[in-house]
Short mmCIF file of C-alpha atoms in Angstrom, two decimals:
data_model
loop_
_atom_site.label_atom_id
_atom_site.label_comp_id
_atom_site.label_asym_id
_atom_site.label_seq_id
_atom_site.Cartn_x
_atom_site.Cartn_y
_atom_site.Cartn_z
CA UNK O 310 0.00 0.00 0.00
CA UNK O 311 2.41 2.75 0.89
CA UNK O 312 4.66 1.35 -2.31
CA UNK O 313 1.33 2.27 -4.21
CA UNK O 314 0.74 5.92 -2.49
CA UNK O 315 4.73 6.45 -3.24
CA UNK O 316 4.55 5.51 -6.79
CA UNK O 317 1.51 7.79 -7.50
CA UNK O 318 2.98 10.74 -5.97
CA UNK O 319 6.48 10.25 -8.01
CA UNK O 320 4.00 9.67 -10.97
CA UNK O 321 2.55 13.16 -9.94
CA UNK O 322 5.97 14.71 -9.31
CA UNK O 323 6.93 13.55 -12.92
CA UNK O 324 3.95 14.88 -14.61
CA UNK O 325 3.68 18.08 -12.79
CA UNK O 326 7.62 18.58 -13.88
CA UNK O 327 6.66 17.46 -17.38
CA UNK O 328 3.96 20.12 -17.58
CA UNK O 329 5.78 22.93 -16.35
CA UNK O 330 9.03 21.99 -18.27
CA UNK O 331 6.79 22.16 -21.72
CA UNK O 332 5.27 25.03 -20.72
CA UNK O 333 8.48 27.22 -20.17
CA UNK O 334 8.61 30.11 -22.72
CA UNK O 335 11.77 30.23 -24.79
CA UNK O 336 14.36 32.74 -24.46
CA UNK O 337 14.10 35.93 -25.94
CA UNK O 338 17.14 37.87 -27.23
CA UNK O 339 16.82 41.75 -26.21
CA UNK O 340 19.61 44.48 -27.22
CA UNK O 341 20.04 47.50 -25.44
CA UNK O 342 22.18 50.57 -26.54
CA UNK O 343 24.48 51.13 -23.19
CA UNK O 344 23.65 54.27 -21.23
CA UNK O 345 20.14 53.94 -22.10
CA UNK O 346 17.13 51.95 -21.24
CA UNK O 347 15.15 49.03 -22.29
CA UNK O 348 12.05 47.55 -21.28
CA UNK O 349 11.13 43.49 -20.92
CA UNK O 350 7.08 42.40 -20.84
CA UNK O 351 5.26 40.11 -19.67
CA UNK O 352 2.48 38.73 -22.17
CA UNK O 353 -1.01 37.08 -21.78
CA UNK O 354 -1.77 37.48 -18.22
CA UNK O 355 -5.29 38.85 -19.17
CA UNK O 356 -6.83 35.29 -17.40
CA UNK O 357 -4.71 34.88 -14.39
CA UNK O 358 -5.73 35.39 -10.80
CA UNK O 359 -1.81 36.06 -9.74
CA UNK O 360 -0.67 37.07 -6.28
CA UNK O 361 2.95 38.04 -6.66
CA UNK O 362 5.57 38.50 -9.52
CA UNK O 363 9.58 37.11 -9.03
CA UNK O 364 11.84 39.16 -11.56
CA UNK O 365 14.99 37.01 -11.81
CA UNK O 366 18.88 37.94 -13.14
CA UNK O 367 19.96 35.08 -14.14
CA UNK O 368 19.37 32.84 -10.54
CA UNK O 369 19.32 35.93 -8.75
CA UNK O 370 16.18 37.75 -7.36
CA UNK O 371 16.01 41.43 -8.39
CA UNK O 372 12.60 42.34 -7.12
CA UNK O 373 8.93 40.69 -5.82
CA UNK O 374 5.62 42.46 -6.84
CA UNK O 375 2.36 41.78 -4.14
CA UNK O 376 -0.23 42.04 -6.62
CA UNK O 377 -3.19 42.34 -3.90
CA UNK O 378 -1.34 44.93 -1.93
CA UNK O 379 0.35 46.48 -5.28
CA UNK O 380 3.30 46.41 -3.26
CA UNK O 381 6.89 45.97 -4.63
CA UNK O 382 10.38 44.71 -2.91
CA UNK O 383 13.39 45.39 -4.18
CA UNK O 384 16.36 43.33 -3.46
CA UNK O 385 19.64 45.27 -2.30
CA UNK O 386 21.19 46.27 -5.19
CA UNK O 387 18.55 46.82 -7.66
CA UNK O 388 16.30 49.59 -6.89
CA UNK O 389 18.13 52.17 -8.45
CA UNK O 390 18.57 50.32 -11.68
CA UNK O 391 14.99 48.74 -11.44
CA UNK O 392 11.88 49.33 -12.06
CA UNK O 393 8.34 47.78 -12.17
CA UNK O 394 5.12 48.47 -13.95
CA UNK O 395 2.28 46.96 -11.83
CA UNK O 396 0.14 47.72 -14.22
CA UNK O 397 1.41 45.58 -16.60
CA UNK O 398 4.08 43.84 -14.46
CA UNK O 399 6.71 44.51 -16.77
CA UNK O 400 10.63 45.44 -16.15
CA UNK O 401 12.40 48.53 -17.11
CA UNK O 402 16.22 48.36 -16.57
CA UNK O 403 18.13 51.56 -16.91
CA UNK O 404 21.14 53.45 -17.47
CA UNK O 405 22.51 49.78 -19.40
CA UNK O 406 25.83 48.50 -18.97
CA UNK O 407 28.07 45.42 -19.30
CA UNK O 408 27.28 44.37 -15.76
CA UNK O 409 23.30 44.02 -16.87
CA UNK O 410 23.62 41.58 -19.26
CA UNK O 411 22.09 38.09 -18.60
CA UNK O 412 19.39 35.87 -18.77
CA UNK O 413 15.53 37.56 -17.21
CA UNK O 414 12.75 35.65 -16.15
CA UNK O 415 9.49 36.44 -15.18
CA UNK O 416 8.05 34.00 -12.40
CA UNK O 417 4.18 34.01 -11.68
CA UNK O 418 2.74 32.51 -8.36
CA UNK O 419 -0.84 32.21 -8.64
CA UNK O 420 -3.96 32.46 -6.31
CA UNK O 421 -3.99 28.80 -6.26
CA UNK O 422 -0.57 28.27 -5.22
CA UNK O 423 1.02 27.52 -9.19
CA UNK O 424 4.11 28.98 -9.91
CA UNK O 425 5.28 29.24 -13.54
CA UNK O 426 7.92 31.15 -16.10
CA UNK O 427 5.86 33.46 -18.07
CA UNK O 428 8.51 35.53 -19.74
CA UNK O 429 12.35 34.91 -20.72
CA UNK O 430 14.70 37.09 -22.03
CA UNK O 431 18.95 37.30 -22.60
CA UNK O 432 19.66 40.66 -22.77
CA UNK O 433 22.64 42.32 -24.68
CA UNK O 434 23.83 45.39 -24.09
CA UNK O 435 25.91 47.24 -27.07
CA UNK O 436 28.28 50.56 -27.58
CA UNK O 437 27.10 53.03 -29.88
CA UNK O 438 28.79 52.73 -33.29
CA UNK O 439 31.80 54.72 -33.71
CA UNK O 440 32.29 56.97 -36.99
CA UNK O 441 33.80 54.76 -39.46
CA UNK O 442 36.87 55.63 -41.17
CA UNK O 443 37.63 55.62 -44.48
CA UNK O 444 40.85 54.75 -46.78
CA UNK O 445 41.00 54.43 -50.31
CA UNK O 446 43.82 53.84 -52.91
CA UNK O 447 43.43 53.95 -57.24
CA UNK O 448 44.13 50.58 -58.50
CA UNK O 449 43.52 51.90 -62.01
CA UNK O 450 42.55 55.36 -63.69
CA UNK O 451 41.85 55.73 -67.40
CA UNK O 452 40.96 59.37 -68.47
CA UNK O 453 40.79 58.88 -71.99
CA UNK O 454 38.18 55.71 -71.19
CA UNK O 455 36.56 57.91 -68.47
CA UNK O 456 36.93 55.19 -65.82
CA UNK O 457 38.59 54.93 -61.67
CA UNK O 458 39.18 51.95 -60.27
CA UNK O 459 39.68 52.15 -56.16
CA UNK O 460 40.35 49.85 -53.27
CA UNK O 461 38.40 51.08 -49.95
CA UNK O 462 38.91 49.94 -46.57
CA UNK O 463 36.55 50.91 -43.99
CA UNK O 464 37.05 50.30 -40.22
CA UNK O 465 34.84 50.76 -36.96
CA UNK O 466 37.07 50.18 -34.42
CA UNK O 467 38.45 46.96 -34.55
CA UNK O 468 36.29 45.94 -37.22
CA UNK O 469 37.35 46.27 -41.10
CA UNK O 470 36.29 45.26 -44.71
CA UNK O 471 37.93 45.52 -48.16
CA UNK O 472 35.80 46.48 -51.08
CA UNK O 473 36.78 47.60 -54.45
CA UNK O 474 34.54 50.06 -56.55
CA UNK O 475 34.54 52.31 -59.55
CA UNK O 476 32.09 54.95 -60.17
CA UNK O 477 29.18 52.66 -60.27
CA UNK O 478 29.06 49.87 -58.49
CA UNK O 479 31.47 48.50 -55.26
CA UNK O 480 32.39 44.90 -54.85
CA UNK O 481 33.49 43.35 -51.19
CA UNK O 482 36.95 41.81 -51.88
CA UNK O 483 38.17 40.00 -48.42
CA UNK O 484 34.94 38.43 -46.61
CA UNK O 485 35.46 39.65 -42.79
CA UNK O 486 32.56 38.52 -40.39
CA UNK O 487 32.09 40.06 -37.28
CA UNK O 488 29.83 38.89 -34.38
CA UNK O 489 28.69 42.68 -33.61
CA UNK O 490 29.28 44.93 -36.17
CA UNK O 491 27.95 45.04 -39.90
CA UNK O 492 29.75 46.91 -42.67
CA UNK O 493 28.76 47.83 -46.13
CA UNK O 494 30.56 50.04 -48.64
CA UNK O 495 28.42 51.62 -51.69
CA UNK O 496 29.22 54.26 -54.03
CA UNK O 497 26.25 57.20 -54.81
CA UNK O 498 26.75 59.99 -56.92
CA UNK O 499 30.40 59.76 -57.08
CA UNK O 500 31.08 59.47 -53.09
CA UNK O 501 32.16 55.94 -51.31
CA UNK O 502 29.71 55.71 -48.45
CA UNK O 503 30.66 53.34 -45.44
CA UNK O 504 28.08 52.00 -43.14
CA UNK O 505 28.37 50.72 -39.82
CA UNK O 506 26.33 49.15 -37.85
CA UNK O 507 24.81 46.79 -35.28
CA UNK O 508 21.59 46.14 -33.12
CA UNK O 509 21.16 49.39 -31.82
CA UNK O 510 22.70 51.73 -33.87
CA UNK O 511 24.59 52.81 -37.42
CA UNK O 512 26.52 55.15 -38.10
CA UNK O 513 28.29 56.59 -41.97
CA UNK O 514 30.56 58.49 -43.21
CA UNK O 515 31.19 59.27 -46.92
CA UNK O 516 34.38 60.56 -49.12
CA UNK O 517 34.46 61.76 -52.77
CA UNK O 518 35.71 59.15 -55.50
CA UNK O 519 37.82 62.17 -56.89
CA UNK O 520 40.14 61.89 -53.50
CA UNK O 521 41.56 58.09 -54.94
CA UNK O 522 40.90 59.04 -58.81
CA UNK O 523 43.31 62.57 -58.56
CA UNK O 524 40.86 64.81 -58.58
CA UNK O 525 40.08 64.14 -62.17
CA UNK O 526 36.14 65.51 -62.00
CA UNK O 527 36.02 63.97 -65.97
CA UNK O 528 35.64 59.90 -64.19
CA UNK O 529 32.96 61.02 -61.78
CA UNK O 530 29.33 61.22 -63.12
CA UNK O 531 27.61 64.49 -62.85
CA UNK O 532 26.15 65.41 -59.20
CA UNK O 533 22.52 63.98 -59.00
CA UNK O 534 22.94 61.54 -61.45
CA UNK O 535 22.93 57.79 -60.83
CA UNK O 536 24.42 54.66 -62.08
CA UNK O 537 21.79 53.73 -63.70
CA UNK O 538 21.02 56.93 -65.91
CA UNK O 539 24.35 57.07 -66.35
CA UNK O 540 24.56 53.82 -67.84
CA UNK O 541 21.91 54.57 -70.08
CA UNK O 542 23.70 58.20 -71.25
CA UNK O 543 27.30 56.03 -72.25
CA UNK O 544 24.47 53.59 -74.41
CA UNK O 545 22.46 56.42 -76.02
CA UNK O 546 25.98 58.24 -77.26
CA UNK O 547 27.25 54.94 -78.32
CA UNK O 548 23.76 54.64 -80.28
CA UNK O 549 24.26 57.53 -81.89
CA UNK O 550 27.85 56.89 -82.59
CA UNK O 551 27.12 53.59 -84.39
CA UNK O 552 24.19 55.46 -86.64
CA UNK O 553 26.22 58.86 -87.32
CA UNK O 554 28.88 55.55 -88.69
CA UNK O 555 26.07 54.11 -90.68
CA UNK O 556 24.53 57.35 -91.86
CA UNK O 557 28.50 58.61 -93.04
CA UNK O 558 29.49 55.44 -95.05
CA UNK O 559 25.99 54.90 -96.53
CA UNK O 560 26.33 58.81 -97.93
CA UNK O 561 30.37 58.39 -99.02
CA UNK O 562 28.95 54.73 -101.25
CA UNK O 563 26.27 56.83 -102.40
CA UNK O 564 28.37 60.09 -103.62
CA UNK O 565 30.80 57.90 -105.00
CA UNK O 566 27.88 55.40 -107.47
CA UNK O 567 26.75 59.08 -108.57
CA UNK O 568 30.24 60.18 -109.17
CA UNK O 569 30.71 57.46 -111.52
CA UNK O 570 27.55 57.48 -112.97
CA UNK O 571 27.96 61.30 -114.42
CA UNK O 572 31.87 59.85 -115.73
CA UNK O 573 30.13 57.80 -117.82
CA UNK O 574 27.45 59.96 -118.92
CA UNK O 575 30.25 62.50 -120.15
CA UNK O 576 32.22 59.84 -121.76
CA UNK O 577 29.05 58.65 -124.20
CA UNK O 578 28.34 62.23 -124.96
#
């Protein structure tokens, strides 16, 4: 008999893990921008009857909300950096640093006694991008051709990519990944344009083409105009290369068949 009672209440212990395991919410990535604030919710509560809140860092207890008394405890430590919503129950953490990063949780204890997760979240906190910086060098320059051919690096700190571009189009030419910073490098109305960025913010900084191509304002399409209309302006002059071409032989055969037509009529007569 008390084998039987044992087994159902290991049976009970097993499902009641089972249950709560399952119904865990999965963890939420959150970035912050360091020196400001960000704020962590707690959804679908609507149907609860709860009696107190448990926000967790990492294993550690930060606060505990009484809903009944809308009272809130803050553990040493964390009330300047802290603070609830009991209207919502959510978290705002402020003035971010390094030290703040970590793994949230939002524990419910119910009316009934039930205590669950109800909200997860692994917070990152992130520097402000840093103005990139910009070097270029002229791999090739053709005047008479009307083309500039550059190599750009462009760094954010300690981050860097290669890219090579001309006046219409740039090309990345070392692949660099970088866990926390992005970088792109474009070209736009005859300025290279560096990009950096990451989760919570971008910064850019631009130089004129003309700096790597010597200044030479004849490789460097017209301000306002882009790539694209300027690839169709190079077509339409080619066009009307190729028919002034056409038109010009077609007139020197034709000047030439009545030249010899008027010999002959001279030497019958």
């Amino acid at each position: 008999m008390a084998a039987s009672k044992m087994s159902g209440v290991l049976l009970m212990c097993w499902i009641t893990l089972f249950v709560k395991t399952d119904s865990s919410p999965a963890e939420s990535p959150v970035y912050g921008l360091k020196g400001a604030s960000v704020h962590l919710t707690v959804e679908s509560l609507q149907h609860l009857w709860i009696r107190r809140i448990t926000w967790k860092l990492n294993s550690t207890e930060i606060l505990e909300h009484t809903v009944e008394i809308n009272q809130t405890h803050y553990y040493p430590g964390y009330k300047e950096k802290m603070q609830l919503d009991s209207r919502d129950l959510s978290l705002l953490i402020k003035n971010l640093d390094e030290t703040d990063q970590g793994t949230y949780t939002a524990v419910i204890t119910e009316t009934d006694g039930v205590i669950s997760e109800k909200a997860k979240y692994r917070l990152h906190v992130q520097d402000a991008v840093s103005k990139p910086v910009i070097q270029m060098m002229s791999l090739s320059l053709s005047s008479a051709e009307g083309f500039c051919n550059v190599s750009v690096n462009c760094s954010v700190r300690d981050s860097w990519v290669y890219y090579t571009c001309d006046q219409t189009q740039c090309s990345q030419t070392e692949p660099q990944s970088w866990l926390d910073m992005n970088i792109t490098v474009t070209v736009y109305n005859g300025n290279i344009i560096c990009t950096g960025s990451n989760r919570v913010s971008k910064e850019t900084q631009s130089e004129p083409l003309g700096d790597a191509c010597g200044q030479n304002s004849a490789l460097l399409p017209p301000s306002g105009l882009s790539p694209c209309l300027l690839k169709m302006l190079v077509f339409s002059v080619g066009l009307v290369i190729m028919v002034s071409a056409v038109i010009t032989v077609h007139l020197k055969h034709r000047f030439c068949r009545e030249g010899k037509e008027k010999t002959l009529e001279k030497m019958q007569l």
